[in-house]
Coordinates of N, CA and C in Angstrom, one line a residue:
M1 N -36.8 5.5 148.1 CA -37.0 4.0 148.3 C -38.4 3.8 148.7
S2 N -39.0 2.7 148.4 CA -40.3 2.4 148.7 C -40.3 1.5 150.0
T3 N -41.3 1.8 150.9 CA -41.5 1.1 152.1 C -42.7 0.1 152.1
V4 N -42.7 -0.7 153.1 CA -43.9 -1.6 153.3 C -45.1 -0.8 153.3
Q5 N -45.1 0.4 154.1 CA -46.3 1.2 154.2 C -46.7 1.8 152.9
D6 N -45.7 2.2 152.0 CA -46.0 2.7 150.7 C -46.8 1.7 149.9
I7 N -46.3 0.5 149.9 CA -47.0 -0.5 149.1 C -48.3 -0.9 149.7
L8 N -48.4 -1.0 151.0 CA -49.7 -1.3 151.7 C -50.7 -0.2 151.3
T9 N -50.4 1.1 151.5 CA -51.3 2.2 151.1 C -51.8 2.1 149.7
F10 N -50.9 1.8 148.8 CA -51.3 1.6 147.3 C -52.3 0.4 147.2
L11 N -51.9 -0.7 147.8 CA -52.8 -1.9 147.7 C -54.1 -1.7 148.3
E12 N -54.2 -0.9 149.4 CA -55.5 -0.6 150.0 C -56.3 0.4 149.2
G13 N -55.6 1.1 148.3 CA -56.4 1.9 147.3 C -57.0 1.0 146.2
F14 N -56.3 0.0 145.9 CA -56.8 -1.0 144.9 C -58.0 -1.8 145.5
A15 N -57.7 -2.3 146.8 CA -58.7 -3.2 147.4 C -58.9 -2.6 148.8
P16 N -59.8 -1.6 149.0 CA -60.0 -1.0 150.3 C -60.4 -2.0 151.4
P17 N -59.8 -1.8 152.6 CA -60.1 -2.7 153.7 C -61.5 -2.7 154.0
E18 N -62.3 -1.6 153.8 CA -63.6 -1.6 154.1 C -64.5 -2.5 153.3
L19 N -63.9 -3.0 152.2 CA -64.7 -4.0 151.4 C -64.6 -5.4 152.0
A20 N -63.7 -5.6 152.9 CA -63.5 -6.9 153.6 C -64.8 -7.3 154.3
E21 N -65.1 -8.6 154.3 CA -66.2 -9.1 155.1 C -65.9 -8.9 156.6
H22 N -67.0 -8.8 157.4 CA -66.8 -8.4 158.8 C -66.0 -9.4 159.6
W23 N -65.9 -10.6 159.2 CA -65.1 -11.7 159.9 C -63.7 -11.8 159.5
D24 N -63.3 -11.0 158.5 CA -62.0 -11.2 157.9 C -60.8 -10.5 158.7
N25 N -59.6 -10.8 158.2 CA -58.4 -10.2 158.8 C -57.5 -9.8 157.7
V26 N -57.4 -8.5 157.4 CA -56.6 -8.1 156.2 C -55.6 -7.0 156.6
G27 N -54.7 -6.7 155.6 CA -53.8 -5.6 155.8 C -52.4 -6.2 156.2
L28 N -51.6 -5.3 156.8 CA -50.3 -5.8 157.3 C -50.4 -6.6 158.5
L29 N -50.1 -7.9 158.4 CA -50.3 -8.8 159.5 C -49.0 -9.1 160.3
C30 N -47.9 -8.8 159.7 CA -46.6 -9.0 160.3 C -45.6 -8.2 159.7
G31 N -44.7 -7.5 160.5 CA -43.6 -6.8 159.9 C -43.6 -5.3 160.2
D32 N -42.6 -4.6 159.7 CA -42.3 -3.3 160.0 C -42.8 -2.4 158.9
R33 N -43.7 -1.4 159.2 CA -44.2 -0.6 158.1 C -43.2 0.3 157.5
N34 N -42.1 0.6 158.2 CA -41.1 1.5 157.7 C -39.9 0.8 157.0
Q35 N -40.0 -0.5 156.9 CA -39.0 -1.3 156.2 C -38.9 -1.0 154.7
T36 N -37.7 -0.8 154.2 CA -37.5 -0.5 152.8 C -37.7 -1.8 152.0
V37 N -38.4 -1.7 150.9 CA -38.7 -2.9 150.0 C -38.1 -2.7 148.6
T38 N -37.1 -3.6 148.3 CA -36.6 -3.6 147.0 C -37.0 -4.7 146.1
A39 N -37.7 -5.8 146.8 CA -38.2 -6.9 146.1 C -39.4 -7.4 146.9
A40 N -40.4 -7.8 146.1 CA -41.7 -8.3 146.7 C -42.1 -9.6 146.0
L41 N -42.7 -10.5 146.8 CA -43.1 -11.8 146.3 C -44.6 -11.9 146.5
C42 N -45.3 -12.3 145.4 CA -46.8 -12.4 145.5 C -47.2 -13.9 145.4
A43 N -48.2 -14.3 146.3 CA -48.6 -15.7 146.3 C -50.1 -15.7 146.7
L44 N -50.7 -16.9 146.6 CA -52.0 -17.1 147.1 C -52.0 -17.3 148.6
D45 N -51.0 -18.1 149.1 CA -50.9 -18.4 150.5 C -49.5 -18.2 151.0
I46 N -49.4 -17.8 152.3 CA -48.1 -17.7 152.9 C -47.7 -19.0 153.6
T47 N -47.0 -19.9 153.0 CA -46.6 -21.1 153.5 C -45.2 -21.0 154.0
E48 N -44.7 -22.1 154.7 CA -43.3 -22.1 155.0 C -42.4 -22.1 153.7
Q49 N -42.9 -22.8 152.7 CA -42.1 -22.8 151.4 C -42.1 -21.4 150.8
V50 N -43.2 -20.7 150.9 CA -43.2 -19.4 150.3 C -42.3 -18.4 151.0
V51 N -42.3 -18.5 152.3 CA -41.4 -17.6 153.1 C -39.9 -18.0 152.7
E52 N -39.6 -19.3 152.6 CA -38.2 -19.7 152.3 C -37.9 -19.1 150.9
E53 N -38.8 -19.1 150.0 CA -38.6 -18.6 148.6 C -38.4 -17.1 148.7
A54 N -39.1 -16.4 149.5 CA -39.0 -15.0 149.6 C -37.5 -14.7 150.1
V55 N -37.1 -15.4 151.1 CA -35.7 -15.2 151.6 C -34.7 -15.5 150.5
A56 N -34.9 -16.6 149.8 CA -33.9 -17.0 148.8 C -33.8 -16.0 147.6
R57 N -34.9 -15.4 147.3 CA -35.0 -14.5 146.2 C -34.8 -13.0 146.6
G58 N -34.5 -12.8 147.9 CA -34.2 -11.4 148.3 C -35.3 -10.5 148.5
A59 N -36.6 -11.0 148.8 CA -37.7 -10.2 149.0 C -37.9 -9.8 150.4
Q60 N -38.2 -8.6 150.7 CA -38.5 -8.1 152.0 C -40.0 -8.1 152.3
L61 N -40.8 -8.5 151.4 CA -42.3 -8.4 151.5 C -42.9 -9.5 150.7
I62 N -44.0 -10.1 151.4 CA -44.8 -11.1 150.7 C -46.2 -10.5 150.7
V63 N -46.9 -10.5 149.5 CA -48.3 -10.0 149.4 C -49.0 -11.3 149.0
A64 N -50.0 -11.6 149.8 CA -50.8 -12.9 149.6 C -52.3 -12.6 149.7
H65 N -53.1 -13.5 149.3 CA -54.5 -13.4 149.4 C -55.0 -13.9 150.8
H66 N -54.7 -15.2 151.1 CA -55.2 -15.7 152.3 C -54.5 -15.2 153.6
P67 N -55.2 -14.8 154.6 CA -54.5 -14.3 155.8 C -53.7 -15.3 156.5
V68 N -52.5 -15.0 156.8 CA -51.6 -15.9 157.5 C -52.0 -16.0 159.0
I69 N -52.7 -15.0 159.5 CA -53.3 -15.0 160.9 C -54.8 -14.8 160.6
F70 N -55.5 -15.9 160.9 CA -56.9 -15.8 160.6 C -57.8 -16.0 161.9
T71 N -57.5 -17.0 162.6 CA -58.2 -17.1 164.0 C -57.1 -16.6 165.0
S72 N -57.6 -16.5 166.2 CA -56.8 -15.9 167.3 C -55.5 -16.8 167.5
V73 N -54.4 -16.1 167.7 CA -53.1 -16.8 167.9 C -52.7 -16.5 169.3
S74 N -52.5 -17.5 170.1 CA -52.2 -17.3 171.5 C -50.7 -17.5 171.8
R75 N -50.0 -18.1 170.8 CA -48.5 -18.3 170.9 C -47.9 -18.4 169.6
V76 N -46.7 -18.1 169.5 CA -45.9 -18.2 168.2 C -44.7 -19.1 168.5
T77 N -44.8 -20.4 168.2 CA -43.8 -21.4 168.4 C -43.7 -22.2 167.2
T78 N -42.7 -23.1 167.2 CA -42.5 -24.0 166.1 C -43.4 -25.3 166.2
D79 N -44.3 -25.2 167.2 CA -45.2 -26.4 167.3 C -46.3 -26.5 166.3
D80 N -46.6 -25.4 165.6 CA -47.7 -25.4 164.6 C -47.2 -24.6 163.4
V81 N -47.9 -24.7 162.3 CA -47.5 -24.1 161.0 C -47.5 -22.6 161.1
T82 N -48.6 -22.1 161.7 CA -48.7 -20.6 161.8 C -47.5 -20.0 162.5
G83 N -47.1 -20.6 163.6 CA -46.0 -20.2 164.4 C -44.7 -20.3 163.6
R84 N -44.5 -21.4 162.9 CA -43.3 -21.5 162.1 C -43.2 -20.5 161.0
V85 N -44.3 -20.2 160.3 CA -44.4 -19.2 159.3 C -44.0 -17.8 159.9
L86 N -44.6 -17.4 161.0 CA -44.4 -16.1 161.5 C -43.0 -16.0 162.1
R87 N -42.5 -17.1 162.7 CA -41.1 -17.0 163.2 C -40.1 -16.8 162.1
A88 N -40.3 -17.5 161.0 CA -39.4 -17.4 159.9 C -39.5 -16.0 159.2
A89 N -40.7 -15.5 159.1 CA -40.8 -14.1 158.5 C -40.2 -13.1 159.4
I90 N -40.4 -13.2 160.7 CA -39.8 -12.2 161.6 C -38.3 -12.3 161.6
K91 N -37.8 -13.6 161.7 CA -36.3 -13.8 161.7 C -35.6 -13.2 160.5
H92 N -36.3 -13.2 159.4 CA -35.6 -12.7 158.1 C -36.2 -11.4 157.7
D93 N -36.9 -10.7 158.6 CA -37.4 -9.4 158.3 C -38.2 -9.3 157.0
V94 N -39.1 -10.3 156.9 CA -40.0 -10.4 155.7 C -41.4 -9.9 156.2
A95 N -41.9 -8.9 155.7 CA -43.2 -8.3 156.1 C -44.3 -9.1 155.3
L96 N -45.5 -9.2 155.9 CA -46.6 -10.0 155.4 C -47.8 -9.2 155.2
I97 N -48.3 -9.0 154.0 CA -49.5 -8.2 153.7 C -50.5 -9.2 153.1
C98 N -51.7 -9.2 153.6 CA -52.8 -10.1 153.1 C -54.0 -9.3 152.7
M99 N -54.4 -9.6 151.5 CA -55.6 -8.9 150.9 C -56.6 -10.0 150.6
H100 N -57.6 -10.2 151.5 CA -58.5 -11.4 151.3 C -59.8 -11.0 150.7
T101 N -60.9 -10.9 151.5 CA -62.2 -10.6 150.9 C -62.3 -9.2 150.3
N102 N -61.4 -8.3 150.8 CA -61.4 -7.0 150.1 C -60.9 -7.1 148.6
A103 N -60.0 -8.1 148.4 CA -59.5 -8.3 147.1 C -60.6 -9.1 146.3
D104 N -61.4 -9.9 147.0 CA -62.5 -10.6 146.3 C -63.5 -9.6 145.8
S105 N -63.8 -8.6 146.5 CA -64.8 -7.6 146.2 C -64.3 -6.5 145.2
A106 N -63.0 -6.2 145.3 CA -62.5 -5.1 144.5 C -62.6 -5.3 143.0
W107 N -62.9 -4.2 142.3 CA -62.8 -4.2 140.9 C -61.4 -4.6 140.4
G108 N -61.3 -5.5 139.5 CA -60.0 -6.0 139.1 C -59.3 -7.0 140.0
G109 N -60.1 -7.4 141.1 CA -59.6 -8.3 142.0 C -59.8 -9.8 141.7
V110 N -60.0 -10.6 142.7 CA -60.1 -12.1 142.6 C -61.2 -12.5 141.5
N111 N -62.4 -12.0 141.7 CA -63.5 -12.5 140.9 C -63.4 -11.9 139.5
D112 N -62.9 -10.7 139.3 CA -62.6 -10.3 137.9 C -61.5 -11.0 137.2
A113 N -60.5 -11.4 138.0 CA -59.5 -12.2 137.4 C -60.0 -13.6 137.1
L114 N -60.9 -14.2 137.9 CA -61.5 -15.5 137.6 C -62.4 -15.4 136.3
A115 N -63.2 -14.3 136.3 CA -64.0 -14.1 135.1 C -63.1 -14.0 133.8
A116 N -62.0 -13.3 133.9 CA -61.1 -13.0 132.8 C -60.5 -14.4 132.4
A117 N -60.1 -15.2 133.4 CA -59.6 -16.5 133.1 C -60.5 -17.4 132.3
L118 N -61.8 -17.2 132.5 CA -62.8 -18.0 131.7 C -63.3 -17.2 130.5
F119 N -62.7 -16.1 130.2 CA -63.0 -15.3 129.0 C -64.4 -14.9 128.9
L120 N -65.0 -14.5 130.1 CA -66.3 -14.0 130.1 C -66.4 -12.6 129.6
T121 N -67.5 -12.2 129.0 CA -67.7 -10.8 128.5 C -68.9 -10.2 129.2
N122 N -69.1 -8.9 129.1 CA -70.2 -8.2 129.7 C -70.3 -8.5 131.2
V123 N -69.1 -8.5 131.8 CA -69.0 -8.9 133.3 C -69.6 -7.8 134.1
A124 N -70.4 -8.3 135.1 CA -71.1 -7.3 136.0 C -71.0 -7.9 137.5
N125 N -71.1 -7.0 138.4 CA -71.1 -7.3 139.8 C -72.3 -8.2 140.2
M126 N -72.1 -9.3 140.9 CA -73.1 -10.2 141.3 C -73.9 -9.7 142.5
E127 N -73.2 -8.7 143.2 CA -73.9 -8.0 144.3 C -74.2 -8.9 145.5
A128 N -73.2 -9.7 145.9 CA -73.3 -10.6 147.1 C -72.4 -10.1 148.2
G129 N -72.5 -10.7 149.3 CA -71.7 -10.3 150.5 C -72.1 -9.1 151.3
D130 N -71.3 -8.8 152.3 CA -71.6 -7.7 153.2 C -71.8 -6.4 152.4
N131 N -70.9 -6.2 151.5 CA -70.9 -4.9 150.8 C -71.6 -5.0 149.4
R132 N -72.2 -6.1 149.1 CA -72.8 -6.3 147.8 C -71.8 -6.2 146.7
M133 N -70.6 -6.6 146.9 CA -69.6 -6.5 145.9 C -68.9 -7.8 145.6
L134 N -69.4 -8.9 146.2 CA -68.8 -10.2 145.9 C -69.4 -10.9 144.7
G135 N -68.6 -11.6 144.0 CA -69.0 -12.3 142.8 C -69.1 -11.5 141.5
R136 N -69.0 -12.2 140.4 CA -69.2 -11.5 139.1 C -70.0 -12.5 138.3
V137 N -70.7 -11.9 137.3 CA -71.4 -12.7 136.3 C -71.2 -12.2 134.9
G138 N -71.1 -13.0 133.9 CA -70.8 -12.6 132.6 C -71.2 -13.7 131.6
D139 N -70.9 -13.4 130.3 CA -71.4 -14.3 129.2 C -70.2 -15.1 128.7
L140 N -70.5 -16.3 128.4 CA -69.5 -17.2 127.8 C -69.2 -16.8 126.3
P141 N -68.0 -17.1 125.8 CA -67.8 -16.7 124.4 C -68.8 -17.4 123.4
R142 N -69.3 -18.6 123.8 CA -70.3 -19.3 123.0 C -71.1 -20.3 124.0
E143 N -72.2 -20.7 123.6 CA -73.0 -21.5 124.5 C -72.4 -22.9 124.6
M144 N -72.6 -23.5 125.8 CA -72.0 -24.8 126.0 C -73.0 -25.7 126.8
Q145 N -72.9 -27.0 126.5 CA -73.6 -28.0 127.4 C -72.9 -28.1 128.7
P146 N -73.5 -28.5 129.8 CA -72.9 -28.6 131.1 C -71.5 -29.4 131.1
Q147 N -71.5 -30.6 130.6 CA -70.3 -31.3 130.6 C -69.1 -30.7 129.8
E148 N -69.5 -30.1 128.7 CA -68.5 -29.4 127.9 C -68.0 -28.2 128.7
F149 N -68.9 -27.5 129.4 CA -68.5 -26.4 130.2 C -67.6 -26.7 131.3
A150 N -67.9 -27.8 132.0 CA -67.0 -28.3 133.1 C -65.6 -28.6 132.6
A151 N -65.5 -29.2 131.4 CA -64.2 -29.4 130.8 C -63.5 -28.1 130.5
Y152 N -64.2 -27.1 130.0 CA -63.7 -25.8 129.6 C -63.1 -25.1 130.9
V153 N -63.9 -25.2 132.0 CA -63.4 -24.6 133.2 C -62.1 -25.2 133.7
K154 N -62.0 -26.6 133.6 CA -60.8 -27.2 134.0 C -59.6 -26.8 133.2
E155 N -59.8 -26.7 131.9 CA -58.7 -26.3 131.0 C -58.3 -24.8 131.2
C156 N -59.3 -23.9 131.4 CA -59.0 -22.5 131.5 C -58.2 -22.3 132.8
L157 N -58.6 -23.0 133.9 CA -58.0 -22.7 135.2 C -56.8 -23.7 135.5
R158 N -56.5 -24.6 134.5 CA -55.4 -25.5 134.7 C -55.6 -26.3 136.0
A159 N -56.9 -26.7 136.3 CA -57.2 -27.4 137.5 C -56.9 -28.9 137.4
G160 N -56.5 -29.5 138.4 CA -56.3 -31.0 138.4 C -57.5 -31.8 138.1
G161 N -58.7 -31.2 138.4 CA -60.0 -31.8 138.2 C -61.1 -30.9 138.6
V162 N -62.3 -31.2 138.2 CA -63.4 -30.3 138.6 C -64.6 -31.3 138.9
R163 N -65.4 -30.9 139.8 CA -66.7 -31.6 140.1 C -67.8 -30.7 139.7
F164 N -68.9 -31.3 139.1 CA -70.0 -30.5 138.7 C -71.3 -31.3 138.7
C165 N -72.4 -30.5 138.8 CA -73.7 -31.1 138.6 C -74.3 -30.5 137.4
D166 N -75.0 -31.3 136.6 CA -75.6 -30.9 135.4 C -77.0 -30.3 135.7
G167 N -77.1 -29.0 135.4 CA -78.3 -28.3 135.6 C -79.4 -28.5 134.6
G168 N -79.1 -29.3 133.5 CA -80.0 -29.6 132.5 C -80.4 -28.6 131.5
H169 N -79.5 -27.5 131.4 CA -79.8 -26.4 130.5 C -78.5 -26.0 129.8
V170 N -78.6 -25.6 128.6 CA -77.4 -25.0 127.9 C -77.0 -23.8 128.6
I171 N -75.7 -23.5 128.6 CA -75.1 -22.4 129.4 C -74.6 -21.3 128.5
H172 N -75.2 -20.1 128.9 CA -74.8 -18.8 128.2 C -74.2 -17.9 129.3
R173 N -74.9 -17.7 130.4 CA -74.5 -16.8 131.4 C -73.9 -17.5 132.6
V174 N -72.7 -17.0 133.1 CA -71.9 -17.7 134.1 C -71.6 -16.8 135.2
A175 N -71.9 -17.3 136.5 CA -71.5 -16.5 137.7 C -70.2 -17.2 138.2
V176 N -69.4 -16.3 138.8 CA -68.1 -16.9 139.4 C -68.0 -16.3 140.8
G177 N -67.4 -17.2 141.6 CA -67.1 -16.8 143.0 C -65.8 -17.5 143.4
G178 N -64.7 -16.9 143.5 CA -63.4 -17.6 143.9 C -63.5 -18.1 145.3
G179 N -63.1 -19.3 145.5 CA -63.1 -19.9 146.9 C -64.4 -20.4 147.2
A180 N -64.7 -20.4 148.5 CA -65.9 -21.1 149.1 C -67.1 -20.1 149.0
C181 N -67.8 -20.1 147.9 CA -68.9 -19.1 147.7 C -70.2 -19.8 147.4
G182 N -70.4 -21.0 148.0 CA -71.7 -21.7 147.8 C -72.9 -20.9 148.3
K183 N -72.7 -20.1 149.4 CA -73.8 -19.3 149.9 C -74.3 -18.2 149.0
M184 N -73.5 -18.0 147.9 CA -73.9 -16.9 147.0 C -74.8 -17.5 145.8
M185 N -75.2 -18.7 145.9 CA -76.0 -19.4 144.9 C -77.2 -18.6 144.5
D186 N -78.0 -18.1 145.4 CA -79.2 -17.4 145.1 C -78.9 -16.1 144.4
D187 N -77.8 -15.4 144.8 CA -77.4 -14.2 144.1 C -77.1 -14.5 142.6
A188 N -76.4 -15.7 142.4 CA -76.1 -16.1 141.0 C -77.3 -16.3 140.2
L189 N -78.3 -17.0 140.8 CA -79.6 -17.2 140.1 C -80.3 -15.9 139.8
A190 N -80.3 -15.0 140.8 CA -81.0 -13.7 140.6 C -80.4 -12.9 139.5
K191 N -79.1 -13.2 139.1 CA -78.5 -12.5 138.0 C -78.6 -13.2 136.7
G192 N -79.4 -14.3 136.7 CA -79.7 -15.0 135.4 C -78.6 -16.0 135.0
A193 N -77.8 -16.5 136.0 CA -76.7 -17.4 135.7 C -77.3 -18.8 135.3
D194 N -76.7 -19.4 134.3 CA -77.0 -20.8 134.0 C -76.1 -21.7 134.7
A195 N -74.9 -21.2 135.0 CA -73.9 -22.0 135.7 C -73.1 -21.1 136.7
F196 N -72.6 -21.7 137.7 CA -71.9 -21.0 138.8 C -70.6 -21.8 139.1
V197 N -69.5 -21.0 139.0 CA -68.1 -21.6 139.2 C -67.6 -21.2 140.5
I198 N -67.3 -22.1 141.4 CA -66.8 -21.8 142.7 C -65.6 -22.7 143.0
G199 N -65.0 -22.6 144.2 CA -64.0 -23.5 144.6 C -64.4 -23.9 146.1
D200 N -64.7 -25.1 146.3 CA -65.1 -25.8 147.5 C -66.7 -25.8 147.5
C201 N -67.2 -27.0 147.5 CA -68.6 -27.2 147.4 C -69.0 -28.5 148.1
S202 N -70.0 -28.5 148.9 CA -70.6 -29.6 149.6 C -71.6 -30.4 148.8
Y203 N -71.9 -31.6 149.2 CA -72.8 -32.4 148.4 C -74.2 -31.8 148.4
D204 N -74.6 -31.2 149.6 CA -76.0 -30.6 149.6 C -76.1 -29.4 148.7
L205 N -75.0 -28.7 148.5 CA -75.1 -27.5 147.5 C -75.2 -28.0 146.1
M206 N -74.5 -29.1 145.8 CA -74.7 -29.7 144.5 C -76.1 -30.1 144.2
Q207 N -76.7 -30.8 145.2 CA -78.1 -31.2 145.1 C -79.0 -30.1 145.0
R208 N -78.9 -29.0 145.7 CA -79.7 -27.9 145.6 C -79.6 -27.2 144.2
A209 N -78.4 -27.0 143.8 CA -78.1 -26.4 142.5 C -78.8 -27.1 141.4
Q210 N -78.7 -28.5 141.4 CA -79.3 -29.3 140.4 C -80.8 -29.2 140.4
S211 N -81.4 -29.1 141.6 CA -82.9 -29.0 141.7 C -83.4 -27.7 141.2
L212 N -82.5 -26.6 141.2 CA -82.8 -25.3 140.7 C -82.5 -25.1 139.2
G213 N -81.9 -26.1 138.6 CA -81.5 -26.0 137.2 C -80.3 -25.3 137.0
L214 N -79.4 -25.2 138.0 CA -78.1 -24.5 137.9 C -77.0 -25.4 137.8
T215 N -76.1 -25.3 136.8 CA -74.9 -26.1 136.7 C -73.9 -25.6 137.6
L216 N -73.5 -26.3 138.6 CA -72.6 -25.9 139.6 C -71.2 -26.6 139.4
V217 N -70.2 -25.8 139.3 CA -68.8 -26.4 139.0 C -67.9 -26.0 140.2
D218 N -67.5 -27.0 140.8 CA -66.4 -26.9 141.9 C -65.1 -27.1 141.3
A219 N -64.4 -26.0 141.0 CA -63.1 -26.1 140.3 C -62.0 -26.1 141.3
G220 N -62.2 -26.0 142.6 CA -61.2 -26.1 143.6 C -60.8 -24.7 144.1
H221 N -60.5 -24.6 145.3 CA -60.1 -23.3 146.0 C -58.9 -22.6 145.3
F222 N -57.9 -23.4 145.2 CA -56.6 -22.8 144.6 C -56.8 -22.4 143.2
P223 N -57.3 -23.2 142.3 CA -57.4 -22.8 140.9 C -58.3 -21.6 140.7
T224 N -59.4 -21.4 141.5 CA -60.3 -20.3 141.3 C -59.8 -19.0 141.8
E225 N -58.8 -19.1 142.8 CA -58.2 -17.9 143.4 C -56.8 -17.6 143.0
N226 N -56.1 -18.5 142.4 CA -54.7 -18.3 142.1 C -54.4 -17.2 141.2
P227 N -55.3 -16.9 140.2 CA -54.9 -15.8 139.3 C -54.7 -14.4 140.0
I228 N -55.1 -14.3 141.3 CA -54.9 -13.0 142.0 C -53.4 -12.7 142.3
A229 N -52.6 -13.8 142.4 CA -51.2 -13.5 142.7 C -50.5 -12.7 141.5
A230 N -50.9 -13.0 140.3 CA -50.3 -12.3 139.2 C -50.9 -10.9 139.1
V231 N -52.2 -10.7 139.5 CA -52.8 -9.4 139.6 C -52.1 -8.5 140.6
F232 N -51.8 -9.1 141.8 CA -51.1 -8.3 142.8 C -49.7 -7.9 142.2
A233 N -49.0 -8.8 141.6 CA -47.7 -8.4 141.0 C -47.8 -7.3 140.0
E234 N -48.8 -7.4 139.1 CA -49.0 -6.4 138.1 C -49.3 -5.0 138.7
Q235 N -50.1 -5.0 139.7 CA -50.5 -3.8 140.4 C -49.2 -3.1 141.0
I236 N -48.4 -3.9 141.7 CA -47.2 -3.4 142.3 C -46.2 -2.9 141.3
V237 N -46.0 -3.7 140.2 CA -45.1 -3.3 139.2 C -45.4 -2.0 138.6
G238 N -46.8 -1.8 138.3 CA -47.2 -0.5 137.7 C -47.0 0.7 138.6
A239 N -47.1 0.5 139.9 CA -47.0 1.7 140.8 C -45.5 1.8 141.3
F240 N -44.8 0.7 141.4 CA -43.5 0.7 142.0 C -42.5 0.0 141.0
P241 N -42.2 0.6 139.9 CA -41.3 -0.1 138.9 C -39.9 -0.4 139.5
Q242 N -39.6 0.3 140.5 CA -38.2 0.1 141.0 C -38.2 -1.1 142.0
V243 N -39.3 -1.6 142.3 CA -39.4 -2.8 143.2 C -39.5 -4.1 142.3
R244 N -38.5 -4.9 142.5 CA -38.5 -6.2 141.8 C -39.6 -7.1 142.3
T245 N -40.6 -7.3 141.5 CA -41.8 -8.0 142.0 C -42.0 -9.3 141.2
M246 N -42.2 -10.3 142.0 CA -42.2 -11.7 141.4 C -43.5 -12.4 141.9
V247 N -43.9 -13.4 141.1 CA -45.0 -14.3 141.5 C -44.3 -15.6 142.0
S248 N -44.8 -16.1 143.1 CA -44.2 -17.3 143.7 C -44.2 -18.5 142.7
E249 N -43.1 -19.2 142.8 CA -42.9 -20.4 142.0 C -43.1 -21.6 142.8
R250 N -43.4 -21.4 144.1 CA -43.5 -22.5 145.1 C -44.9 -22.7 145.7
H251 N -45.7 -21.7 145.5 CA -47.1 -21.9 146.0 C -47.8 -22.8 145.0
A252 N -48.5 -23.8 145.6 CA -49.2 -24.8 144.8 C -50.4 -25.3 145.5
D253 N -51.3 -26.0 144.7 CA -52.5 -26.5 145.3 C -52.1 -27.7 146.2
C254 N -52.6 -27.7 147.4 CA -52.3 -28.9 148.3 C -53.2 -30.1 148.0
I255 N -54.2 -29.9 147.1 CA -55.1 -31.0 146.7 C -54.6 -31.6 145.4
Q256 N -54.5 -32.9 145.4 CA -54.1 -33.6 144.2 C -55.2 -34.6 143.7
F257 N -55.2 -35.0 142.5 CA -56.2 -36.0 141.9 C -55.5 -37.2 141.4
V258 N -56.2 -38.4 141.6 CA -55.7 -39.6 141.0 C -56.7 -40.2 140.1

C-alpha cells in the first residue's frame, strides 16, 4: 500500500523543495506521513469545497499548488477560512501536500504546462527567480498581432477574460510565468520575448511593458496555473497506478467577468 510519505517523496523528486523560492512554504503541510492512500485529489487551491470533495470521493490526500498555510498561523478555529480548511482536513484524516514555487520551477511543472497549453515550441528556461529556473520562453505556432494573440491566450486557457497592452510589434517569441510574475519582465525581454503571459498584473507593469515594446497579457492567476492540477494527477497515476487519482471538479476561479 502507498503512504502519504511515498507520494510526497515521489513528488519531491519531480519538484524538489530546494527549487522553491526562499519565502515559500511547500511539502506536507497537514496530515500523517504514514497514512495509507488509496485515493488522491489534485487541485490548484485547497478550499473548503475541495476538502469536502475529497471526503465525498474517498480521498485521503489532496495535492495542490498553492500552500494552504502560507503566513504564520497562530490559531486553528472556525473563525477564518484557513482554520476551517485545516479543521476539516484533520477531522477527516485528509493529508495536504502543497507544491508551489518548486512546481513553478520544475521541468514539466507549472510553466511548462502553461507553455504547452499555448502550444509553444522550442521551449527554454527563462532563468528567473532564486534558482534561475522560473519562467519559460518559446515560439508561437505562427506569428500574431497583439490583439489576435490576446484572444488566442484567452481561448487556449479558457479564461473568462484577459487584459493586455499592445507592445506595437508582431509576436513570434512568447515568455510565460504562471501567477504573479510581473517582476520577471526583464528576464522575458532578455530572452527575446515579444510577449509575456502572466496572471495578475498592475497598471504600472502594463505601462512599463508597453514603453518597452512588450505585449503583456494578464490572463488571470487561476487560468495560468490551473493546468498543473492535471500534471500532478498524471505524475501520481504514472508512479502509483493503484492509487485512484482525480482532478478536482470543484476548484474554480474566484474571479468572474461581466
